Amino acid sequence: DRAKKGVKRSIVVDKKGIANCENNIGIIYWNLKNSEEALEHYKRAMIIRVELNDSSGIASSYGNIGLVYREMGKLDSADAYYRKCMMLREKLGNPMYLTIAYNNMAAMFLAYEKADSAIAYLEKSAPLYRQTNDMYGYAGCLNNLGTAYRMQGRFDEAKTAQLEGVQVSIAQDNKDVLKNCYGELSTIAATQGQYKEAYDYFLKKDSLKDIIFNEDMSKQVTELGEKYQSEKKQRENDQLKADAAQNAIVKNFLFALVALGIIVAGSLFYAYRNKRKSNQQLAIQNAQIEAQKQEITDSIKIGESGKVFLV
């Protein structure tokens, strides 16, 4: 039974890992601006998380799917998933994630141009951002809140929210939100007939666009440089491996050649030694034959009668 429980636990962990992998693949496709593929992998992650009853993971999947639908312009689908995400986050009670859910709902209503509903959620999320000390997110919340106030014609409150957003953005070096705050301040000033102020804010926004563009370009150049260096290093490593393989082939060839030479030389030496030995034996045999012939010759005596006889 314990073994079975251990196997079951390992399967659950593996499924959770698969869900996380699917979610990460979705994030990669999202960053590559491929909404269809991102949505497909987010949904796969969601299905596994529902099977595992992973409430926090399910809420994240709902939020990711809602974000993709919103960017695709499918606002009804985005609204449905954002609401599912928000209800789960409220149930779980984690303020950090709850702020994101509220902010997503607010962004949804801003897209619908329903300022009242957007303000309701933004005013819920603002204190939670401060509670969790997420000032980077708080800057974006202030910018959205100011935009919603402007939609309602509450220009003084809109300006106050945007100016606070400027201060927080500068402190957090959040140039994207800072640019948006300046853009909203320019719109508010122009609506109130304060054209000089509107122009000044517009110039600030425009200069930030250039800064952000240059930073993005610098980042891209840096990334391309790093990619080039990485590929160059990989090519050098591949070349080293190829050279090592080539050297190994040459070394093995030379070793085989030397070994063959040794074998041939050994064979020749062995043949030469055998031939020399054979010649020596042959010389000995010849010498023995000559000695025997000489012995026979010496044993022949010629008698006084002139007859030849053997003794």
PDB file of C-alpha atoms in Angstrom:
ATOM      1  CA  ASP A   1       0.000   0.000   0.000  1.00  0.00           C
ATOM      2  CA  ARG A   2       2.806   2.399   0.845  1.00  0.00           C
ATOM      3  CA  ALA A   3       4.481   1.656  -2.479  1.00  0.00           C
ATOM      4  CA  LYS A   4       1.225   2.373  -4.309  1.00  0.00           C
ATOM      5  CA  LYS A   5       0.794   5.655  -2.428  1.00  0.00           C
ATOM      6  CA  GLY A   6       4.367   6.638  -3.309  1.00  0.00           C
ATOM      7  CA  VAL A   7       3.733   5.956  -6.998  1.00  0.00           C
ATOM      8  CA  LYS A   8       0.495   7.956  -6.866  1.00  0.00           C
ATOM      9  CA  ARG A   9       2.258  10.908  -5.263  1.00  0.00           C
ATOM     10  CA  SER A  10       5.006  10.838  -7.899  1.00  0.00           C
ATOM     11  CA  ILE A  11       2.370  10.900 -10.659  1.00  0.00           C
ATOM     12  CA  VAL A  12       0.643  13.933  -9.093  1.00  0.00           C
ATOM     13  CA  VAL A  13       3.935  15.824  -8.827  1.00  0.00           C
ATOM     14  CA  ASP A  14       4.728  14.928 -12.426  1.00  0.00           C
ATOM     15  CA  LYS A  15       1.345  16.190 -13.623  1.00  0.00           C
ATOM     16  CA  LYS A  16       1.858  19.432 -11.747  1.00  0.00           C
ATOM     17  CA  GLY A  17       5.242  19.782 -13.425  1.00  0.00           C
ATOM     18  CA  ILE A  18       3.657  19.171 -16.823  1.00  0.00           C
ATOM     19  CA  ALA A  19       1.064  21.867 -16.093  1.00  0.00           C
ATOM     20  CA  ASN A  20       3.817  24.323 -15.162  1.00  0.00           C
ATOM     21  CA  CYS A  21       5.714  23.459 -18.341  1.00  0.00           C
ATOM     22  CA  GLU A  22       2.599  24.018 -20.454  1.00  0.00           C
ATOM     23  CA  ASN A  23       2.062  27.361 -18.713  1.00  0.00           C
ATOM     24  CA  ASN A  24       5.688  28.399 -19.313  1.00  0.00           C
ATOM     25  CA  ILE A  25       5.436  27.441 -22.979  1.00  0.00           C
ATOM     26  CA  GLY A  26       2.331  29.619 -23.141  1.00  0.00           C
ATOM     27  CA  ILE A  27       4.301  32.526 -21.670  1.00  0.00           C
ATOM     28  CA  ILE A  28       7.010  32.060 -24.301  1.00  0.00           C
ATOM     29  CA  TYR A  29       4.453  32.141 -27.122  1.00  0.00           C
ATOM     30  CA  TRP A  30       2.799  35.164 -25.494  1.00  0.00           C
ATOM     31  CA  ASN A  31       6.125  37.022 -25.494  1.00  0.00           C
ATOM     32  CA  LEU A  32       6.546  36.027 -29.149  1.00  0.00           C
ATOM     33  CA  LYS A  33       3.134  37.651 -29.878  1.00  0.00           C
ATOM     34  CA  ASN A  34       1.661  34.291 -30.900  1.00  0.00           C
ATOM     35  CA  SER A  35      -1.702  34.510 -29.141  1.00  0.00           C
ATOM     36  CA  GLU A  36      -3.201  31.331 -30.614  1.00  0.00           C
ATOM     37  CA  GLU A  37      -0.357  29.089 -29.436  1.00  0.00           C
ATOM     38  CA  ALA A  38      -0.210  30.861 -26.065  1.00  0.00           C
ATOM     39  CA  LEU A  39      -3.931  30.266 -25.568  1.00  0.00           C
ATOM     40  CA  GLU A  40      -3.601  26.591 -26.503  1.00  0.00           C
ATOM     41  CA  HIS A  41      -0.867  25.925 -23.924  1.00  0.00           C
ATOM     42  CA  TYR A  42      -2.573  28.008 -21.217  1.00  0.00           C
ATOM     43  CA  LYS A  43      -5.706  25.892 -21.658  1.00  0.00           C
ATOM     44  CA  ARG A  44      -3.703  22.665 -21.467  1.00  0.00           C
ATOM     45  CA  ALA A  45      -2.190  23.845 -18.186  1.00  0.00           C
ATOM     46  CA  MET A  46      -5.648  24.786 -16.910  1.00  0.00           C
ATOM     47  CA  ILE A  47      -7.108  21.335 -17.679  1.00  0.00           C
ATOM     48  CA  ILE A  48      -4.351  19.571 -15.722  1.00  0.00           C
ATOM     49  CA  ARG A  49      -4.654  22.010 -12.818  1.00  0.00           C
ATOM     50  CA  VAL A  50      -8.419  21.454 -12.646  1.00  0.00           C
ATOM     51  CA  GLU A  51      -7.767  17.704 -12.561  1.00  0.00           C
ATOM     52  CA  LEU A  52      -5.323  18.221  -9.684  1.00  0.00           C
ATOM     53  CA  ASN A  53      -7.693  20.648  -7.913  1.00  0.00           C
ATOM     54  CA  ASP A  54      -4.827  23.196  -7.790  1.00  0.00           C
ATOM     55  CA  SER A  55      -6.866  26.314  -6.955  1.00  0.00           C
ATOM     56  CA  SER A  56      -3.993  28.791  -7.139  1.00  0.00           C
ATOM     57  CA  GLY A  57      -2.790  27.299 -10.432  1.00  0.00           C
ATOM     58  CA  ILE A  58      -6.317  27.326 -11.848  1.00  0.00           C
ATOM     59  CA  ALA A  59      -6.690  31.021 -10.948  1.00  0.00           C
ATOM     60  CA  SER A  60      -3.387  31.808 -12.707  1.00  0.00           C
ATOM     61  CA  SER A  61      -4.546  29.923 -15.799  1.00  0.00           C
ATOM     62  CA  TYR A  62      -7.870  31.798 -15.798  1.00  0.00           C
ATOM     63  CA  GLY A  63      -6.005  35.109 -15.561  1.00  0.00           C
ATOM     64  CA  ASN A  64      -3.585  34.189 -18.378  1.00  0.00           C
ATOM     65  CA  ILE A  65      -6.380  33.011 -20.659  1.00  0.00           C
ATOM     66  CA  GLY A  66      -8.361  36.176 -19.926  1.00  0.00           C
ATOM     67  CA  LEU A  67      -5.329  38.308 -20.816  1.00  0.00           C
ATOM     68  CA  VAL A  68      -4.912  36.574 -24.175  1.00  0.00           C
ATOM     69  CA  TYR A  69      -8.608  36.952 -25.010  1.00  0.00           C
ATOM     70  CA  ARG A  70      -8.445  40.643 -24.088  1.00  0.00           C
ATOM     71  CA  GLU A  71      -5.503  41.230 -26.419  1.00  0.00           C
ATOM     72  CA  MET A  72      -7.311  39.283 -29.153  1.00  0.00           C
ATOM     73  CA  GLY A  73     -10.274  41.659 -28.764  1.00  0.00           C
ATOM     74  CA  LYS A  74     -12.589  38.896 -27.511  1.00  0.00           C
ATOM     75  CA  LEU A  75     -13.799  40.917 -24.551  1.00  0.00           C
ATOM     76  CA  ASP A  76     -16.709  38.685 -23.563  1.00  0.00           C
ATOM     77  CA  SER A  77     -14.438  35.659 -23.229  1.00  0.00           C
ATOM     78  CA  ALA A  78     -11.830  37.756 -21.410  1.00  0.00           C
ATOM     79  CA  ASP A  79     -14.495  39.034 -18.997  1.00  0.00           C
ATOM     80  CA  ALA A  80     -15.667  35.467 -18.234  1.00  0.00           C
ATOM     81  CA  TYR A  81     -12.176  34.195 -17.411  1.00  0.00           C
ATOM     82  CA  TYR A  82     -11.216  37.325 -15.460  1.00  0.00           C
ATOM     83  CA  ARG A  83     -14.309  36.858 -13.268  1.00  0.00           C
ATOM     84  CA  LYS A  84     -13.445  33.208 -12.632  1.00  0.00           C
ATOM     85  CA  CYS A  85      -9.923  34.251 -11.689  1.00  0.00           C
ATOM     86  CA  MET A  86     -11.155  37.020  -9.364  1.00  0.00           C
ATOM     87  CA  MET A  87     -13.622  34.759  -7.534  1.00  0.00           C
ATOM     88  CA  LEU A  88     -10.933  32.154  -6.901  1.00  0.00           C
ATOM     89  CA  ARG A  89      -8.459  34.810  -5.742  1.00  0.00           C
ATOM     90  CA  GLU A  90     -11.014  36.253  -3.330  1.00  0.00           C
ATOM     91  CA  LYS A  91     -11.589  32.768  -1.952  1.00  0.00           C
ATOM     92  CA  LEU A  92      -7.852  32.122  -1.539  1.00  0.00           C
ATOM     93  CA  GLY A  93      -7.297  35.564   0.012  1.00  0.00           C
ATOM     94  CA  ASN A  94      -3.701  36.231  -1.097  1.00  0.00           C
ATOM     95  CA  PRO A  95      -3.557  40.073  -1.392  1.00  0.00           C
ATOM     96  CA  MET A  96      -0.675  40.070  -3.868  1.00  0.00           C
ATOM     97  CA  TYR A  97      -2.588  37.970  -6.412  1.00  0.00           C
ATOM     98  CA  LEU A  98      -5.917  39.585  -5.578  1.00  0.00           C
ATOM     99  CA  THR A  99      -4.603  42.995  -6.652  1.00  0.00           C
ATOM    100  CA  ILE A 100      -3.735  41.555 -10.052  1.00  0.00           C
ATOM    101  CA  ALA A 101      -7.227  40.054 -10.403  1.00  0.00           C
ATOM    102  CA  TYR A 102      -8.891  43.357  -9.472  1.00  0.00           C
ATOM    103  CA  ASN A 103      -6.621  45.292 -11.825  1.00  0.00           C
ATOM    104  CA  ASN A 104      -7.402  42.893 -14.681  1.00  0.00           C
ATOM    105  CA  MET A 105     -11.142  43.386 -14.086  1.00  0.00           C
ATOM    106  CA  ALA A 106     -10.624  47.162 -14.054  1.00  0.00           C
ATOM    107  CA  ALA A 107      -8.669  47.021 -17.326  1.00  0.00           C
ATOM    108  CA  MET A 108     -11.524  44.975 -18.760  1.00  0.00           C
ATOM    109  CA  PHE A 109     -14.084  47.633 -17.837  1.00  0.00           C
ATOM    110  CA  LEU A 110     -11.840  50.406 -19.132  1.00  0.00           C
ATOM    111  CA  ALA A 111     -11.793  48.578 -22.477  1.00  0.00           C
ATOM    112  CA  TYR A 112     -15.614  48.574 -22.321  1.00  0.00           C
ATOM    113  CA  GLU A 113     -15.422  52.271 -21.305  1.00  0.00           C
ATOM    114  CA  LYS A 114     -17.403  51.477 -18.152  1.00  0.00           C
ATOM    115  CA  ALA A 115     -15.585  53.847 -15.832  1.00  0.00           C
ATOM    116  CA  ASP A 116     -17.819  53.260 -12.775  1.00  0.00           C
ATOM    117  CA  SER A 117     -17.095  49.521 -12.625  1.00  0.00           C
ATOM    118  CA  ALA A 118     -13.392  50.098 -13.373  1.00  0.00           C
ATOM    119  CA  ILE A 119     -13.103  52.582 -10.492  1.00  0.00           C
ATOM    120  CA  ALA A 120     -14.790  50.134  -8.099  1.00  0.00           C
ATOM    121  CA  TYR A 121     -12.119  47.504  -8.727  1.00  0.00           C
ATOM    122  CA  LEU A 122      -9.217  49.974  -8.868  1.00  0.00           C
ATOM    123  CA  GLU A 123     -10.204  51.445  -5.523  1.00  0.00           C
ATOM    124  CA  LYS A 124     -10.181  47.895  -4.126  1.00  0.00           C
ATOM    125  CA  SER A 125      -6.760  47.096  -5.569  1.00  0.00           C
ATOM    126  CA  ALA A 126      -4.962  50.362  -4.659  1.00  0.00           C
ATOM    127  CA  PRO A 127      -4.756  49.707  -0.873  1.00  0.00           C
ATOM    128  CA  LEU A 128      -3.737  46.088  -1.528  1.00  0.00           C
ATOM    129  CA  TYR A 129      -0.823  47.273  -3.690  1.00  0.00           C
ATOM    130  CA  ARG A 130       0.329  49.475  -0.805  1.00  0.00           C
ATOM    131  CA  GLN A 131      -0.215  46.646   1.679  1.00  0.00           C
ATOM    132  CA  THR A 132       2.027  44.298  -0.317  1.00  0.00           C
ATOM    133  CA  ASN A 133       4.495  47.126  -1.029  1.00  0.00           C
ATOM    134  CA  ASP A 134       4.143  46.541  -4.767  1.00  0.00           C
ATOM    135  CA  MET A 135       4.789  50.133  -5.742  1.00  0.00           C
ATOM    136  CA  TYR A 136       5.581  49.209  -9.323  1.00  0.00           C
ATOM    137  CA  GLY A 137       2.067  47.803  -9.703  1.00  0.00           C
ATOM    138  CA  TYR A 138       0.618  50.655  -7.653  1.00  0.00           C
ATOM    139  CA  ALA A 139       1.905  53.149 -10.230  1.00  0.00           C
ATOM    140  CA  GLY A 140      -0.059  51.352 -12.969  1.00  0.00           C
ATOM    141  CA  CYS A 141      -3.123  51.254 -10.732  1.00  0.00           C
ATOM    142  CA  LEU A 142      -2.942  55.037 -10.223  1.00  0.00           C
ATOM    143  CA  ASN A 143      -2.623  55.587 -13.948  1.00  0.00           C
ATOM    144  CA  ASN A 144      -5.714  53.449 -14.645  1.00  0.00           C
ATOM    145  CA  LEU A 145      -7.624  55.118 -11.825  1.00  0.00           C
ATOM    146  CA  GLY A 146      -6.813  58.567 -13.198  1.00  0.00           C
ATOM    147  CA  THR A 147      -7.953  57.445 -16.663  1.00  0.00           C
ATOM    148  CA  ALA A 148     -11.266  56.202 -15.247  1.00  0.00           C
ATOM    149  CA  TYR A 149     -11.804  59.481 -13.357  1.00  0.00           C
ATOM    150  CA  ARG A 150     -11.173  61.409 -16.581  1.00  0.00           C
ATOM    151  CA  MET A 151     -13.773  59.296 -18.402  1.00  0.00           C
ATOM    152  CA  GLN A 152     -16.270  60.398 -15.764  1.00  0.00           C
ATOM    153  CA  GLY A 153     -15.240  64.042 -16.105  1.00  0.00           C
ATOM    154  CA  ARG A 154     -13.742  64.113 -12.607  1.00  0.00           C
ATOM    155  CA  PHE A 155     -10.691  66.027 -13.830  1.00  0.00           C
ATOM    156  CA  ASP A 156      -9.298  67.204 -10.492  1.00  0.00           C
ATOM    157  CA  GLU A 157      -9.320  63.666  -9.071  1.00  0.00           C
ATOM    158  CA  ALA A 158      -7.908  62.365 -12.358  1.00  0.00           C
ATOM    159  CA  LYS A 159      -5.042  64.852 -12.246  1.00  0.00           C
ATOM    160  CA  THR A 160      -4.308  64.063  -8.588  1.00  0.00           C
ATOM    161  CA  ALA A 161      -4.122  60.320  -9.347  1.00  0.00           C
ATOM    162  CA  GLN A 162      -1.878  60.861 -12.386  1.00  0.00           C
ATOM    163  CA  LEU A 163       0.501  63.184 -10.510  1.00  0.00           C
ATOM    164  CA  GLU A 164       0.864  60.606  -7.755  1.00  0.00           C
ATOM    165  CA  GLY A 165       1.411  58.031 -10.474  1.00  0.00           C
ATOM    166  CA  VAL A 166       4.229  60.214 -11.865  1.00  0.00           C
ATOM    167  CA  GLN A 167       5.960  60.369  -8.461  1.00  0.00           C
ATOM    168  CA  VAL A 168       5.684  56.625  -7.862  1.00  0.00           C
ATOM    169  CA  SER A 169       6.783  55.816 -11.419  1.00  0.00           C
ATOM    170  CA  ILE A 170       9.870  58.021 -11.128  1.00  0.00           C
ATOM    171  CA  ALA A 171      10.760  56.390  -7.783  1.00  0.00           C
ATOM    172  CA  GLN A 172      10.384  52.925  -9.338  1.00  0.00           C
ATOM    173  CA  ASP A 173      12.002  53.904 -12.663  1.00  0.00           C
ATOM    174  CA  ASN A 174       8.810  52.712 -14.355  1.00  0.00           C
ATOM    175  CA  LYS A 175       9.135  54.598 -17.635  1.00  0.00           C
ATOM    176  CA  ASP A 176       6.210  52.927 -19.391  1.00  0.00           C
ATOM    177  CA  VAL A 177       3.680  53.969 -16.739  1.00  0.00           C
ATOM    178  CA  LEU A 178       5.358  57.384 -16.425  1.00  0.00           C
ATOM    179  CA  LYS A 179       4.843  57.925 -20.156  1.00  0.00           C
ATOM    180  CA  ASN A 180       1.179  56.966 -19.825  1.00  0.00           C
ATOM    181  CA  CYS A 181       0.716  59.320 -16.861  1.00  0.00           C
ATOM    182  CA  TYR A 182       2.196  62.229 -18.815  1.00  0.00           C
ATOM    183  CA  GLY A 183      -0.077  61.351 -21.747  1.00  0.00           C
ATOM    184  CA  GLU A 184      -3.161  61.407 -19.508  1.00  0.00           C
ATOM    185  CA  LEU A 185      -2.073  64.671 -17.867  1.00  0.00           C
ATOM    186  CA  SER A 186      -1.694  66.187 -21.327  1.00  0.00           C
ATOM    187  CA  THR A 187      -5.212  65.047 -22.276  1.00  0.00           C
ATOM    188  CA  ILE A 188      -6.707  66.368 -19.010  1.00  0.00           C
ATOM    189  CA  ALA A 189      -5.017  69.752 -19.423  1.00  0.00           C
ATOM    190  CA  ALA A 190      -6.126  70.036 -23.070  1.00  0.00           C
ATOM    191  CA  THR A 191      -9.728  69.141 -22.092  1.00  0.00           C
ATOM    192  CA  GLN A 192      -9.668  71.961 -19.524  1.00  0.00           C
ATOM    193  CA  GLY A 193      -8.252  74.422 -22.067  1.00  0.00           C
ATOM    194  CA  GLN A 194      -4.812  74.546 -20.402  1.00  0.00           C
ATOM    195  CA  TYR A 195      -2.928  74.177 -23.675  1.00  0.00           C
ATOM    196  CA  LYS A 196       0.498  75.306 -22.480  1.00  0.00           C
ATOM    197  CA  GLU A 197       0.407  72.690 -19.697  1.00  0.00           C
ATOM    198  CA  ALA A 198      -0.959  70.126 -22.128  1.00  0.00           C
ATOM    199  CA  TYR A 199       1.925  70.823 -24.533  1.00  0.00           C
ATOM    200  CA  ASP A 200       4.529  70.530 -21.751  1.00  0.00           C
ATOM    201  CA  TYR A 201       3.175  67.150 -20.664  1.00  0.00           C
ATOM    202  CA  PHE A 202       3.016  66.035 -24.281  1.00  0.00           C
ATOM    203  CA  LEU A 203       6.724  66.880 -24.730  1.00  0.00           C
ATOM    204  CA  LYS A 204       7.580  64.886 -21.592  1.00  0.00           C
ATOM    205  CA  LYS A 205       5.612  61.949 -22.902  1.00  0.00           C
ATOM    206  CA  ASP A 206       7.256  62.246 -26.311  1.00  0.00           C
ATOM    207  CA  SER A 207      10.765  62.417 -24.854  1.00  0.00           C
ATOM    208  CA  LEU A 208      10.042  59.299 -22.790  1.00  0.00           C
ATOM    209  CA  LYS A 209       8.937  57.505 -25.948  1.00  0.00           C
ATOM    210  CA  ASP A 210      12.389  58.207 -27.404  1.00  0.00           C
ATOM    211  CA  ILE A 211      14.115  57.104 -24.195  1.00  0.00           C
ATOM    212  CA  ILE A 212      12.077  53.887 -24.032  1.00  0.00           C
ATOM    213  CA  PHE A 213      12.704  53.271 -27.732  1.00  0.00           C
ATOM    214  CA  ASN A 214      16.454  53.808 -27.299  1.00  0.00           C
ATOM    215  CA  GLU A 215      16.525  51.572 -24.238  1.00  0.00           C
ATOM    216  CA  ASP A 216      14.608  48.892 -26.110  1.00  0.00           C
ATOM    217  CA  MET A 217      16.995  49.197 -29.038  1.00  0.00           C
ATOM    218  CA  SER A 218      19.986  49.064 -26.689  1.00  0.00           C
ATOM    219  CA  LYS A 219      18.507  46.001 -25.031  1.00  0.00           C
ATOM    220  CA  GLN A 220      17.956  44.357 -28.402  1.00  0.00           C
ATOM    221  CA  VAL A 221      21.510  45.190 -29.490  1.00  0.00           C
ATOM    222  CA  THR A 222      22.844  43.770 -26.223  1.00  0.00           C
ATOM    223  CA  GLU A 223      20.753  40.635 -26.645  1.00  0.00           C
ATOM    224  CA  LEU A 224      21.899  40.262 -30.256  1.00  0.00           C
ATOM    225  CA  GLY A 225      25.507  40.763 -29.152  1.00  0.00           C
ATOM    226  CA  GLU A 226      25.133  38.149 -26.443  1.00  0.00           C
ATOM    227  CA  LYS A 227      23.453  35.808 -28.915  1.00  0.00           C
ATOM    228  CA  TYR A 228      26.277  36.390 -31.418  1.00  0.00           C
ATOM    229  CA  GLN A 229      28.923  35.725 -28.777  1.00  0.00           C
ATOM    230  CA  SER A 230      27.061  32.622 -27.654  1.00  0.00           C
ATOM    231  CA  GLU A 231      26.787  31.327 -31.213  1.00  0.00           C
ATOM    232  CA  LYS A 232      30.429  32.238 -31.873  1.00  0.00           C
ATOM    233  CA  LYS A 233      31.496  30.333 -28.761  1.00  0.00           C
ATOM    234  CA  GLN A 234      29.341  27.409 -29.850  1.00  0.00           C
ATOM    235  CA  ARG A 235      30.947  27.461 -33.304  1.00  0.00           C
ATOM    236  CA  GLU A 236      34.398  27.579 -31.716  1.00  0.00           C
ATOM    237  CA  ASN A 237      33.493  24.665 -29.451  1.00  0.00           C
ATOM    238  CA  ASP A 238      32.143  22.743 -32.436  1.00  0.00           C
ATOM    239  CA  GLN A 239      35.338  23.504 -34.346  1.00  0.00           C
ATOM    240  CA  LEU A 240      37.454  22.363 -31.395  1.00  0.00           C
ATOM    241  CA  LYS A 241      35.447  19.158 -31.222  1.00  0.00           C
ATOM    242  CA  ALA A 242      35.835  18.679 -34.980  1.00  0.00           C
ATOM    243  CA  ASP A 243      39.592  19.341 -34.725  1.00  0.00           C
ATOM    244  CA  ALA A 244      39.864  16.939 -31.797  1.00  0.00           C
ATOM    245  CA  ALA A 245      37.980  14.311 -33.771  1.00  0.00           C
ATOM    246  CA  GLN A 246      40.204  14.933 -36.790  1.00  0.00           C
ATOM    247  CA  ASN A 247      43.329  14.741 -34.623  1.00  0.00           C
ATOM    248  CA  ALA A 248      42.045  11.518 -33.100  1.00  0.00           C
ATOM    249  CA  ILE A 249      41.538  10.083 -36.594  1.00  0.00           C
ATOM    250  CA  VAL A 250      45.056  11.153 -37.648  1.00  0.00           C
ATOM    251  CA  LYS A 251      46.514   9.810 -34.390  1.00  0.00           C
ATOM    252  CA  ASN A 252      44.701   6.514 -34.817  1.00  0.00           C
ATOM    253  CA  PHE A 253      45.845   6.329 -38.429  1.00  0.00           C
ATOM    254  CA  LEU A 254      49.461   6.971 -37.440  1.00  0.00           C
ATOM    255  CA  PHE A 255      49.177   4.451 -34.627  1.00  0.00           C
ATOM    256  CA  ALA A 256      47.769   1.890 -37.055  1.00  0.00           C
ATOM    257  CA  LEU A 257      50.519   2.750 -39.551  1.00  0.00           C
ATOM    258  CA  VAL A 258      53.239   2.344 -36.921  1.00  0.00           C
ATOM    259  CA  ALA A 259      51.648  -0.879 -35.709  1.00  0.00           C
ATOM    260  CA  LEU A 260      51.511  -2.152 -39.286  1.00  0.00           C
ATOM    261  CA  GLY A 261      55.157  -1.151 -39.781  1.00  0.00           C
ATOM    262  CA  ILE A 262      56.129  -3.004 -36.632  1.00  0.00           C
ATOM    263  CA  ILE A 263      54.200  -6.063 -37.792  1.00  0.00           C
ATOM    264  CA  VAL A 264      55.778  -5.927 -41.253  1.00  0.00           C
ATOM    265  CA  ALA A 265      59.243  -5.332 -39.813  1.00  0.00           C
ATOM    266  CA  GLY A 266      58.697  -8.162 -37.323  1.00  0.00           C
ATOM    267  CA  SER A 267      57.533 -10.454 -40.116  1.00  0.00           C
ATOM    268  CA  LEU A 268      60.530  -9.549 -42.261  1.00  0.00           C
ATOM    269  CA  PHE A 269      62.896 -10.037 -39.337  1.00  0.00           C
ATOM    270  CA  TYR A 270      61.288 -13.365 -38.512  1.00  0.00           C
ATOM    271  CA  ALA A 271      61.529 -14.452 -42.164  1.00  0.00           C
ATOM    272  CA  TYR A 272      65.142 -13.233 -42.329  1.00  0.00           C
ATOM    273  CA  ARG A 273      66.037 -15.087 -39.134  1.00  0.00           C
ATOM    274  CA  ASN A 274      64.411 -18.292 -40.368  1.00  0.00           C
ATOM    275  CA  LYS A 275      66.175 -17.958 -43.697  1.00  0.00           C
ATOM    276  CA  ARG A 276      69.472 -17.313 -41.965  1.00  0.00           C
ATOM    277  CA  LYS A 277      68.916 -20.294 -39.729  1.00  0.00           C
ATOM    278  CA  SER A 278      68.061 -22.422 -42.758  1.00  0.00           C
ATOM    279  CA  ASN A 279      71.219 -21.191 -44.531  1.00  0.00           C
ATOM    280  CA  GLN A 280      73.286 -22.021 -41.486  1.00  0.00           C
ATOM    281  CA  GLN A 281      71.792 -25.482 -41.307  1.00  0.00           C
ATOM    282  CA  LEU A 282      72.374 -25.898 -45.027  1.00  0.00           C
ATOM    283  CA  ALA A 283      75.998 -24.774 -44.636  1.00  0.00           C
ATOM    284  CA  ILE A 284      76.511 -27.247 -41.821  1.00  0.00           C
ATOM    285  CA  GLN A 285      74.994 -30.008 -43.903  1.00  0.00           C
ATOM    286  CA  ASN A 286      77.217 -29.053 -46.849  1.00  0.00           C
ATOM    287  CA  ALA A 287      80.237 -29.007 -44.591  1.00  0.00           C
ATOM    288  CA  GLN A 288      79.332 -32.430 -43.252  1.00  0.00           C
ATOM    289  CA  ILE A 289      78.891 -33.732 -46.776  1.00  0.00           C
ATOM    290  CA  GLU A 290      82.244 -32.279 -47.803  1.00  0.00           C
ATOM    291  CA  ALA A 291      83.858 -33.794 -44.752  1.00  0.00           C
ATOM    292  CA  GLN A 292      82.364 -37.172 -45.550  1.00  0.00           C
ATOM    293  CA  LYS A 293      83.508 -36.873 -49.164  1.00  0.00           C
ATOM    294  CA  GLN A 294      87.005 -35.947 -48.002  1.00  0.00           C
ATOM    295  CA  GLU A 295      87.012 -38.844 -45.613  1.00  0.00           C
ATOM    296  CA  ILE A 296      86.050 -41.223 -48.395  1.00  0.00           C
ATOM    297  CA  THR A 297      88.677 -39.749 -50.665  1.00  0.00           C
ATOM    298  CA  ASP A 298      91.364 -40.072 -48.030  1.00  0.00           C
ATOM    299  CA  SER A 299      90.410 -43.679 -47.380  1.00  0.00           C
ATOM    300  CA  ILE A 300      91.005 -44.645 -50.997  1.00  0.00           C
ATOM    301  CA  LYS A 301      94.458 -46.145 -51.437  1.00  0.00           C
ATOM    302  CA  ILE A 302      96.144 -47.129 -54.598  1.00  0.00           C
ATOM    303  CA  GLY A 303      97.911 -50.507 -54.323  1.00  0.00           C
ATOM    304  CA  GLU A 304     101.330 -51.232 -55.678  1.00  0.00           C
ATOM    305  CA  SER A 305      99.731 -53.373 -58.317  1.00  0.00           C
ATOM    306  CA  GLY A 306      98.052 -50.341 -59.557  1.00  0.00           C
ATOM    307  CA  LYS A 307      94.730 -51.706 -58.407  1.00  0.00           C
ATOM    308  CA  VAL A 308      92.528 -49.658 -56.451  1.00  0.00           C
ATOM    309  CA  PHE A 309      91.089 -51.164 -53.340  1.00  0.00           C
ATOM    310  CA  LEU A 310      89.386 -50.058 -50.220  1.00  0.00           C
ATOM    311  CA  VAL A 311      90.896 -50.660 -46.817  1.00  0.00           C
TER     312      VAL A 311
END
